[in-house]
Short mmCIF file of C-alpha atoms in Angstrom, two decimals:
data_model
loop_
_atom_site.label_atom_id
_atom_site.label_comp_id
_atom_site.label_asym_id
_atom_site.label_seq_id
_atom_site.Cartn_x
_atom_site.Cartn_y
_atom_site.Cartn_z
CA MET A 1 39.71 32.92 -4.66
CA ALA A 2 41.43 30.64 -6.91
CA ILE A 3 39.87 28.65 -9.77
CA LYS A 4 40.89 24.90 -9.23
CA PHE A 5 39.96 22.34 -10.84
CA GLY A 6 38.98 18.76 -8.67
CA THR A 7 38.62 14.80 -9.39
CA ASP A 8 35.42 15.85 -11.59
CA GLY A 9 35.53 19.40 -12.60
CA TRP A 10 35.44 22.90 -11.30
CA ARG A 11 33.03 23.53 -8.29
CA GLY A 12 31.99 26.21 -6.36
CA VAL A 13 29.07 27.81 -4.00
CA ILE A 14 27.07 29.67 -6.38
CA ALA A 15 27.25 33.53 -5.61
CA ASP A 16 30.34 33.05 -3.82
CA ASP A 17 33.18 31.52 -6.30
CA PHE A 18 30.83 30.15 -8.36
CA THR A 19 29.89 33.21 -10.46
CA PHE A 20 28.83 34.51 -14.11
CA GLU A 21 32.28 35.96 -14.00
CA ASN A 22 34.52 33.18 -12.72
CA LEU A 23 32.28 31.19 -15.13
CA ARG A 24 33.59 33.52 -17.76
CA LYS A 25 36.95 32.78 -16.63
CA VAL A 26 37.10 28.87 -16.84
CA THR A 27 35.21 28.84 -20.43
CA GLN A 28 37.66 31.03 -22.24
CA ALA A 29 40.65 29.36 -20.46
CA HIS A 30 38.65 26.11 -21.50
CA ALA A 31 38.12 27.85 -25.13
CA LYS A 32 42.19 27.82 -25.41
CA VAL A 33 42.70 24.81 -24.90
CA LEU A 34 40.15 23.81 -27.48
CA LYS A 35 41.81 25.37 -29.93
CA GLU A 36 44.97 24.38 -29.07
CA ASP A 37 43.72 20.92 -30.25
CA GLY A 38 41.55 22.30 -33.25
CA ALA A 39 38.02 21.44 -31.82
CA LYS A 40 35.26 22.86 -34.33
CA ARG A 41 31.79 21.67 -32.34
CA ILE A 42 31.13 21.57 -28.98
CA VAL A 43 28.17 20.50 -26.47
CA VAL A 44 26.99 21.90 -23.39
CA GLY A 45 24.49 20.69 -20.69
CA TYR A 46 23.03 21.43 -17.53
CA ASP A 47 21.23 19.88 -14.69
CA MET A 48 18.36 20.88 -12.33
CA ARG A 49 20.08 23.24 -9.80
CA PHE A 50 19.97 26.95 -9.48
CA LEU A 51 20.34 28.94 -12.49
CA SER A 52 21.92 26.01 -14.15
CA PRO A 53 20.16 26.55 -17.43
CA GLU A 54 21.28 30.25 -17.27
CA PHE A 55 25.01 29.15 -16.80
CA GLY A 56 24.71 26.53 -19.54
CA LYS A 57 23.10 29.10 -22.25
CA PHE A 58 26.29 32.03 -20.66
CA VAL A 59 28.99 29.29 -21.52
CA ALA A 60 27.55 28.20 -24.70
CA GLU A 61 26.89 32.02 -25.76
CA THR A 62 30.50 32.56 -24.59
CA LEU A 63 31.60 30.02 -26.66
CA SER A 64 29.94 30.53 -29.71
CA GLY A 65 31.84 34.29 -29.00
CA GLU A 66 35.05 32.18 -29.32
CA GLY A 67 34.24 31.00 -33.22
CA PHE A 68 32.64 27.83 -32.12
CA GLU A 69 29.29 25.79 -33.02
CA VAL A 70 27.68 25.24 -30.47
CA VAL A 71 24.65 23.22 -29.38
CA LEU A 72 22.94 23.69 -26.24
CA ALA A 73 20.91 21.24 -24.39
CA ASP A 74 17.22 21.93 -25.09
CA THR A 75 16.42 21.11 -21.40
CA PHE A 76 17.77 19.51 -18.35
CA SER A 77 20.03 16.73 -19.26
CA PRO A 78 21.68 13.90 -17.21
CA THR A 79 25.68 14.13 -17.49
CA PRO A 80 25.92 10.83 -19.14
CA ALA A 81 22.88 11.99 -21.97
CA VAL A 82 25.95 14.70 -22.46
CA SER A 83 28.81 12.30 -22.86
CA PHE A 84 26.66 10.44 -24.91
CA ALA A 85 26.18 13.17 -26.99
CA THR A 86 29.99 14.04 -27.26
CA LYS A 87 31.14 10.65 -27.89
CA TYR A 88 28.12 9.33 -31.08
CA MET A 89 26.78 12.72 -32.14
CA ASN A 90 29.74 14.53 -33.61
CA PHE A 91 31.16 16.57 -30.67
CA ASP A 92 34.55 17.41 -30.40
CA ASN A 93 33.89 18.19 -26.91
CA GLY A 94 31.15 17.87 -24.28
CA ILE A 95 30.25 20.61 -21.03
CA VAL A 96 28.05 19.69 -17.74
CA ILE A 97 26.99 22.85 -15.88
CA THR A 98 26.53 20.07 -12.63
CA ALA A 99 27.79 19.61 -9.26
CA SER A 100 26.56 16.50 -9.44
CA HIS A 101 26.02 15.02 -5.84
CA ASN A 102 27.20 17.96 -4.04
CA TYR A 103 24.26 20.25 -1.81
CA GLY A 104 22.28 22.69 -3.97
CA LYS A 105 24.11 25.47 -2.99
CA TYR A 106 26.63 24.28 -5.42
CA SER A 107 27.34 24.36 -8.99
CA GLY A 108 30.04 23.14 -11.61
CA TYR A 109 31.45 22.70 -14.88
CA LYS A 110 32.77 19.24 -16.07
CA VAL A 111 34.36 18.48 -19.26
CA LYS A 112 34.10 16.20 -21.58
CA GLU A 113 36.67 14.80 -23.97
CA SER A 114 35.99 13.55 -27.54
CA PHE A 115 35.57 9.79 -26.41
CA GLY A 116 33.16 10.98 -23.88
CA GLY A 117 34.64 10.59 -20.69
CA ALA A 118 35.93 12.85 -18.43
CA ALA A 119 38.54 14.80 -18.95
CA THR A 120 42.04 13.85 -18.17
CA THR A 121 44.27 15.04 -15.42
CA ALA A 122 46.68 16.48 -18.00
CA TYR A 123 43.46 18.14 -19.71
CA VAL A 124 42.38 20.20 -17.20
CA LYS A 125 45.97 21.17 -15.83
CA ARG A 126 46.05 23.03 -19.79
CA ILE A 127 42.84 24.44 -18.98
CA GLU A 128 44.00 25.83 -14.86
CA LYS A 129 47.47 26.82 -16.97
CA TYR A 130 45.23 29.71 -19.16
CA LEU A 131 43.26 31.42 -15.86
CA PRO A 132 45.61 34.10 -15.55
CA ASP A 133 45.92 34.82 -19.43
CA VAL A 134 41.86 35.30 -19.64
CA GLU A 135 41.46 37.70 -16.00
CA SER A 136 40.61 40.69 -17.89
CA ALA A 137 39.48 39.76 -21.18
CA GLU A 138 36.33 40.97 -23.22
CA ARG A 139 33.28 37.93 -23.96
CA LYS A 140 31.88 38.47 -26.73
CA ALA A 141 28.35 36.36 -27.08
CA GLY A 142 27.38 34.37 -30.16
CA GLU A 143 24.60 32.67 -31.64
CA VAL A 144 23.96 29.12 -29.99
CA LYS A 145 21.77 25.93 -31.33
CA THR A 146 19.47 24.26 -29.13
CA GLU A 147 19.19 20.26 -30.12
CA ASP A 148 17.75 17.42 -27.94
CA ILE A 149 20.09 15.14 -26.53
CA ASN A 150 18.09 13.19 -24.17
CA THR A 151 15.69 11.27 -26.73
CA PRO A 152 18.98 9.81 -28.26
CA TYR A 153 20.33 8.75 -24.68
CA ILE A 154 17.47 7.31 -23.83
CA GLU A 155 17.25 5.16 -27.17
CA ALA A 156 20.94 4.16 -26.97
CA VAL A 157 20.41 2.65 -22.86
CA ARG A 158 17.17 0.86 -24.77
CA ASN A 159 19.62 -1.15 -26.90
CA GLN A 160 22.34 -2.16 -24.13
CA ILE A 161 19.24 -3.84 -22.44
CA ASP A 162 17.41 -6.86 -23.46
CA LEU A 163 13.93 -5.66 -23.67
CA SER A 164 12.16 -8.64 -24.59
CA LEU A 165 12.77 -9.64 -20.95
CA PHE A 166 10.36 -6.46 -19.88
CA LYS A 167 8.20 -7.21 -22.50
CA GLU A 168 7.56 -10.97 -20.88
CA ARG A 169 7.97 -10.29 -17.25
CA ALA A 170 6.38 -7.76 -15.05
CA VAL A 171 8.71 -6.05 -12.76
CA LYS A 172 7.67 -2.99 -10.17
CA ILE A 173 10.20 -0.29 -9.44
CA VAL A 174 10.30 2.71 -7.91
CA HIS A 175 12.73 5.34 -9.42
CA ASP A 176 13.84 8.33 -7.09
CA PRO A 177 15.83 11.18 -8.79
CA MET A 178 16.18 12.77 -6.20
CA PHE A 179 14.84 15.71 -7.81
CA GLY A 180 17.94 15.74 -10.51
CA ALA A 181 18.16 15.18 -14.08
CA GLN A 182 17.36 11.96 -14.46
CA GLN A 183 13.62 12.47 -13.62
CA ASN A 184 11.01 10.23 -15.92
CA PHE A 185 14.18 8.75 -17.66
CA VAL A 186 13.84 5.14 -16.57
CA SER A 187 9.94 5.48 -17.49
CA GLN A 188 11.10 6.32 -20.94
CA ALA A 189 13.78 3.71 -21.20
CA LEU A 190 11.50 1.43 -20.60
CA LYS A 191 7.99 2.35 -22.83
CA GLY A 192 6.37 -0.71 -23.89
CA THR A 193 7.32 -3.06 -21.17
CA LYS A 194 5.40 -4.51 -18.41
CA ALA A 195 7.61 -2.75 -16.00
CA GLU A 196 5.99 -0.69 -13.73
CA VAL A 197 7.48 2.50 -12.88
CA THR A 198 6.71 4.25 -9.84
CA GLU A 199 8.37 8.25 -9.22
CA ILE A 200 8.64 10.02 -6.52
CA HIS A 201 10.98 13.29 -5.90
CA SER A 202 10.37 13.96 -9.96
CA TYR A 203 10.03 17.41 -10.05
CA ARG A 204 12.84 20.21 -10.12
CA ASP A 205 13.96 21.79 -6.42
CA PRO A 206 17.04 23.24 -6.79
CA LEU A 207 17.42 23.27 -3.35
CA PHE A 208 16.99 19.14 -3.25
CA ASP A 209 13.94 19.69 -0.28
CA ASN A 210 17.53 20.64 1.21
CA LYS A 211 18.57 17.35 1.22
CA HIS A 212 21.86 15.70 -0.03
CA PRO A 213 21.17 14.15 -3.59
CA GLU A 214 23.46 11.09 -3.00
CA PRO A 215 22.11 8.28 -3.25
CA ILE A 216 24.54 5.70 -1.73
CA VAL A 217 24.54 7.10 1.69
CA GLU A 218 21.29 4.97 3.30
CA LYS A 219 20.36 8.14 4.83
CA ASN A 220 19.86 10.49 1.81
CA ILE A 221 17.17 7.52 0.75
CA LYS A 222 15.12 7.01 3.04
CA SER A 223 12.43 7.92 1.45
CA LEU A 224 13.11 5.31 -1.35
CA MET A 225 13.46 2.02 0.88
CA GLU A 226 9.58 3.18 2.32
CA LYS A 227 8.08 3.80 -0.96
CA VAL A 228 9.45 -0.06 -1.64
CA ARG A 229 8.22 -1.44 1.36
CA ALA A 230 4.89 0.37 0.37
CA VAL A 231 3.96 -0.59 -2.83
CA GLY A 232 5.40 -3.97 -2.72
CA ALA A 233 8.34 -3.46 -5.45
CA ASP A 234 10.77 -5.50 -6.73
CA ILE A 235 13.41 -2.86 -6.72
CA GLY A 236 14.34 0.94 -5.52
CA ILE A 237 16.44 2.90 -8.27
CA ALA A 238 18.08 6.17 -7.16
CA ASN A 239 19.93 8.41 -9.51
CA ASP A 240 22.31 11.27 -7.56
CA GLY A 241 21.67 15.21 -8.84
CA ASP A 242 23.24 14.97 -12.45
CA GLY A 243 22.67 11.22 -12.73
CA ASP A 244 25.69 9.11 -13.09
CA ARG A 245 25.68 7.45 -9.80
CA VAL A 246 23.26 5.06 -8.72
CA GLY A 247 21.87 3.68 -5.24
CA ILE A 248 19.67 0.65 -4.95
CA VAL A 249 17.09 -0.61 -2.35
CA ASP A 250 15.78 -4.59 -2.54
CA GLU A 251 12.49 -5.90 -2.75
CA ASN A 252 12.12 -5.56 1.22
CA GLY A 253 13.24 -1.90 1.73
CA ASN A 254 16.93 -2.53 2.77
CA PHE A 255 19.55 -0.39 1.11
CA VAL A 256 22.37 -2.33 -1.38
CA ASN A 257 25.40 -0.83 -0.75
CA SER A 258 28.04 0.50 -3.11
CA GLN A 259 30.44 -2.09 -2.64
CA ILE A 260 27.83 -5.11 -3.71
CA VAL A 261 26.19 -3.23 -6.29
CA TYR A 262 29.57 -2.90 -8.07
CA ALA A 263 29.73 -6.80 -7.74
CA LEU A 264 26.49 -7.61 -8.78
CA ILE A 265 26.71 -5.39 -12.17
CA LEU A 266 30.38 -7.09 -13.14
CA LEU A 267 29.05 -10.58 -12.32
CA HIS A 268 26.05 -9.86 -14.65
CA VAL A 269 28.42 -8.26 -17.22
CA LEU A 270 30.35 -11.69 -17.08
CA LYS A 271 28.16 -14.43 -16.83
CA ASN A 272 24.88 -13.21 -18.33
CA LYS A 273 25.94 -10.98 -21.05
CA GLY A 274 29.02 -13.07 -21.78
CA LEU A 275 31.35 -9.90 -22.24
CA ARG A 276 35.10 -10.32 -22.32
CA GLY A 277 37.99 -9.06 -23.86
CA GLY A 278 40.00 -6.43 -21.22
CA CYS A 279 40.26 -5.85 -17.98
CA VAL A 280 38.51 -4.62 -14.95
CA VAL A 281 39.35 -1.24 -13.30
CA LYS A 282 38.29 -0.34 -9.96
CA THR A 283 39.45 2.99 -7.86
CA VAL A 284 41.23 2.33 -4.68
CA SER A 285 38.11 3.06 -2.42
CA THR A 286 36.10 0.12 -3.86
CA GLY A 287 35.68 -3.41 -1.95
CA TYR A 288 37.26 -6.73 -2.28
CA LEU A 289 34.05 -8.66 -3.85
CA VAL A 290 35.27 -6.88 -7.07
CA ASN A 291 38.98 -8.78 -6.67
CA ARG A 292 37.47 -11.81 -6.47
CA VAL A 293 34.99 -12.05 -8.99
CA CYS A 294 37.79 -11.03 -11.28
CA GLU A 295 40.03 -13.87 -9.77
CA ASP A 296 37.00 -16.09 -10.60
CA PHE A 297 36.39 -15.14 -14.20
CA GLY A 298 40.53 -14.91 -14.89
CA ILE A 299 40.10 -11.03 -15.51
CA GLU A 300 43.28 -8.65 -14.65
CA LEU A 301 42.32 -5.62 -12.47
CA ILE A 302 43.93 -2.36 -12.19
CA GLU A 303 43.35 -0.26 -9.22
CA THR A 304 43.33 3.79 -9.48
CA PRO A 305 43.48 6.71 -7.01
CA VAL A 306 39.80 7.77 -6.63
CA GLY A 307 38.16 9.82 -9.48
CA PHE A 308 36.26 8.19 -12.68
CA LYS A 309 38.56 10.18 -14.75
CA ASN A 310 41.90 7.80 -13.42
CA ILE A 311 39.80 4.75 -14.39
CA THR A 312 38.81 6.92 -17.78
CA GLU A 313 42.86 7.36 -18.02
CA VAL A 314 43.20 3.52 -17.92
CA MET A 315 40.92 3.33 -20.95
CA LEU A 316 43.48 5.17 -23.18
CA LYS A 317 45.97 3.24 -22.68
CA ARG A 318 44.09 -0.27 -22.01
CA LYS A 319 41.13 -2.47 -23.24
CA VAL A 320 38.79 -1.66 -20.42
CA LEU A 321 35.98 -3.92 -20.29
CA PHE A 322 34.06 -2.35 -17.06
CA GLY A 323 35.00 -0.01 -15.17
CA GLY A 324 33.62 1.62 -11.26
CA GLU A 325 34.11 3.26 -8.06
CA GLU A 326 32.82 2.91 -4.63
CA SER A 327 30.73 6.49 -5.08
CA GLY A 328 27.99 4.52 -7.00
CA GLY A 329 29.26 4.76 -10.09
CA TYR A 330 29.95 2.23 -12.99
CA ALA A 331 30.18 1.79 -16.68
CA LEU A 332 30.28 -0.26 -19.82
CA MET A 333 33.50 1.02 -20.88
CA ASP A 334 33.16 0.41 -25.05
CA TYR A 335 30.08 1.44 -24.88
CA LEU A 336 29.83 4.76 -23.30
CA PRO A 337 33.49 5.57 -20.75
CA GLU A 338 31.12 7.40 -18.36
CA ARG A 339 29.59 6.44 -15.22
CA ASP A 340 25.58 6.43 -16.18
CA GLY A 341 23.15 5.75 -13.55
CA LEU A 342 20.16 5.05 -15.44
CA LEU A 343 21.72 2.15 -17.61
CA MET A 344 23.19 0.70 -14.25
CA GLY A 345 20.31 0.83 -12.60
CA LEU A 346 18.58 -0.99 -15.50
CA PHE A 347 21.54 -3.83 -15.34
CA ILE A 348 20.15 -4.38 -11.79
CA VAL A 349 17.02 -5.27 -13.34
CA GLU A 350 17.79 -7.24 -16.60
CA LYS A 351 19.82 -9.26 -13.80
CA MET A 352 17.20 -10.02 -11.68
CA LEU A 353 15.15 -11.12 -14.68
CA VAL A 354 17.56 -12.99 -16.40
CA GLU A 355 17.80 -15.18 -13.32
CA GLY A 356 14.62 -15.14 -12.02
CA LYS A 357 15.43 -14.27 -8.40
CA SER A 358 15.10 -11.16 -6.15
CA LEU A 359 17.47 -8.89 -5.28
CA SER A 360 18.19 -9.94 -1.88
CA LYS A 361 18.56 -13.90 -3.18
CA MET A 362 21.08 -12.30 -5.57
CA VAL A 363 23.28 -10.64 -2.69
CA GLU A 364 22.63 -14.07 -0.62
CA GLU A 365 24.04 -15.79 -3.36
CA LEU A 366 26.64 -13.33 -3.75
CA PHE A 367 28.10 -13.82 -0.30
CA GLU A 368 27.79 -17.51 -0.66
CA ARG A 369 30.17 -17.54 -3.36
CA TYR A 370 32.32 -14.98 -2.71
CA GLY A 371 32.71 -14.33 1.50
CA SER A 372 30.39 -11.89 3.28
CA ALA A 373 31.49 -8.30 2.79
CA TYR A 374 30.19 -5.16 5.06
CA TYR A 375 30.97 -1.46 4.26
CA ARG A 376 30.56 1.63 5.85
CA ARG A 377 32.23 5.11 4.69
CA ILE A 378 31.77 8.12 6.79
CA ASP A 379 33.26 11.77 5.84
CA LEU A 380 35.00 13.68 8.37
CA PRO A 381 35.58 17.72 8.51
CA VAL A 382 39.29 18.01 9.62
CA SER A 383 41.48 20.55 10.77
CA GLU A 384 44.65 21.77 8.46
CA GLU A 385 46.70 19.61 11.78
CA GLU A 386 45.01 16.17 11.32
CA LYS A 387 45.61 16.60 7.25
CA ALA A 388 49.00 16.57 8.04
CA VAL A 389 48.44 13.43 10.12
CA LEU A 390 47.55 11.56 7.22
CA ASN A 391 51.53 12.25 5.88
CA LYS A 392 52.69 10.87 8.75
CA LEU A 393 50.57 7.46 8.89
CA LYS A 394 51.83 7.22 5.40
CA ASP A 395 55.42 6.90 5.97
CA ASN A 396 55.00 4.80 9.27
CA PRO A 397 51.77 2.84 8.74
CA PRO A 398 50.58 0.51 11.71
CA GLU A 399 51.39 -2.89 11.59
CA GLU A 400 48.03 -4.45 12.98
CA VAL A 401 44.89 -2.14 13.96
CA GLU A 402 42.02 -4.00 16.04
CA GLY A 403 43.96 -6.94 16.11
CA LYS A 404 44.42 -7.33 11.86
CA LYS A 405 47.42 -7.44 10.89
CA VAL A 406 48.27 -5.26 7.77
CA LYS A 407 49.51 -7.15 4.79
CA LYS A 408 49.39 -4.25 2.22
CA ALA A 409 49.87 -0.51 2.16
CA LEU A 410 48.59 1.60 -0.18
CA THR A 411 49.39 4.78 -0.74
CA ILE A 412 48.30 5.57 -4.34
CA ASP A 413 45.37 7.80 -2.97
CA GLY A 414 45.51 8.28 0.68
CA LEU A 415 46.55 5.50 2.86
CA LYS A 416 44.66 1.88 2.49
CA LEU A 417 45.73 -0.38 4.95
CA ILE A 418 45.00 -4.14 3.34
CA PHE A 419 44.88 -7.10 6.12
CA GLU A 420 45.49 -10.27 5.75
CA ASP A 421 41.41 -11.01 5.43
CA ASP A 422 41.61 -8.96 2.61
CA SER A 423 39.42 -6.66 5.15
CA TRP A 424 40.94 -3.23 5.26
CA LEU A 425 40.80 0.26 5.67
CA LEU A 426 41.20 3.70 3.79
CA PHE A 427 41.74 7.84 4.83
CA ARG A 428 42.10 10.36 2.22
CA PRO A 429 41.24 14.09 1.44
CA SER A 430 37.88 14.32 -0.56
CA GLY A 431 38.39 15.75 -4.20
CA THR A 432 34.83 16.93 -4.16
CA GLU A 433 34.17 18.07 -0.58
CA PRO A 434 35.93 19.80 2.24
CA VAL A 435 35.97 16.62 3.81
CA PHE A 436 38.44 13.74 4.87
CA ARG A 437 36.57 10.54 3.82
CA THR A 438 37.65 7.02 5.87
CA TYR A 439 36.24 4.16 4.55
CA ALA A 440 36.38 0.00 6.04
CA GLU A 441 35.29 -3.12 4.45
CA ALA A 442 35.06 -6.08 6.51
CA PRO A 443 33.23 -9.65 6.73
CA THR A 444 31.04 -8.93 9.55
CA PRO A 445 29.14 -5.55 10.31
CA GLU A 446 30.86 -5.49 13.89
CA GLU A 447 34.52 -5.63 12.35
CA VAL A 448 33.46 -2.66 10.23
CA GLU A 449 32.15 -0.25 13.07
CA LYS A 450 35.64 -1.48 14.72
CA LEU A 451 37.96 -0.18 12.24
CA ILE A 452 35.89 2.74 11.42
CA GLN A 453 36.47 4.10 14.62
CA LYS A 454 40.24 3.15 14.72
CA GLY A 455 40.17 5.34 11.49
CA ILE A 456 39.16 7.95 13.36
CA ASN A 457 40.80 7.79 16.13
CA LEU A 458 44.24 7.48 14.05
CA ILE A 459 43.58 10.70 11.72
CA LYS A 460 42.56 12.83 15.10
CA GLY A 461 45.94 11.11 16.96
CA GLN A 462 44.63 9.13 19.54
#
């Protein structure tokens, strides 16, 4: 089975393709790239999945055997903690053993370059190029040091928010780390304040209670929604398996979709924190509210293919203020060019405290100023024949869908049809799962459902 990197690292099913032997190959191929670049110090972290500590130790010892100084996290660490360590703790490269939001049977190998962000496409291709060279290579295990990388990361997050607000005003938060690596991090970040944090699913379960640790899908965080209502919380915050994504629930226990969350955080950064200097970047699967906010503030917006590494690649060429994507990953790029589920969840709470408003009120005002926006995404298992349909649609996109005229067809990642009222329909193959994703956004829920259904019919050739 070929080892192939996707939009965010290499992932595979544990004991099927994600084995110690394949992990050796990837690590040694990566080591060749590190040597070419003159790298010396490497940090390795790992999430709470089955065998993650063992996989992390194996990678660290393998890199040490290749002559690098390697530091292994002393306990489970979310991806943004490893990225923070890579950028700010004098490391040349970082590795996280994680499969992020994938089901518990998966594990993965994420690479962080020296700037603290996801490895670029060019960097990953270099690793893949060396895989044949290490097919039968001998492995030498070296000595590895362990270090606390979580505490410096949490302290840095505390420095990004106005803790005086949290000390002056009480706020009730329910945090759902979804059995993942952000367990207790919200509590630690808000220690010494009036914040009251209740945690659910805050212990190690490598199979995530046989659920999907993906917080941007409403059905996955029903328990959080119920808990918010039960304890009368002001907000619910959920993080995925490795803690770089965030899902949000309002004070009424209602799910707030990721498109709205992006717009709210962007508004907070621009309006309340007064940050400027640079463009904003979004992926093609992100909605039109972001466009309207950027237009309102006179900020350039750049659109990329899906995958946060594509946002990172813009950052390497341009000054980027803020970047984010539909999948619940957002970043204050100058601080850390990495999705950070902890910081972005706290930014939403900070916005509530600054403005003295409930989350539902902020959403209401967002719609009043920038127009209503309803969104849905579904994931479709597809056959090879159905995959071929997408190429035909890209070559000959429809001029009209459900009575809406197409004003633009984007093909930078799949096919995105943008209509005259800014509604849109997108279909693209996932880079992390064996599915086709179909997305739609429109001013009303009814229009969204019609667009989604039409998208399914188009892919199935109906």
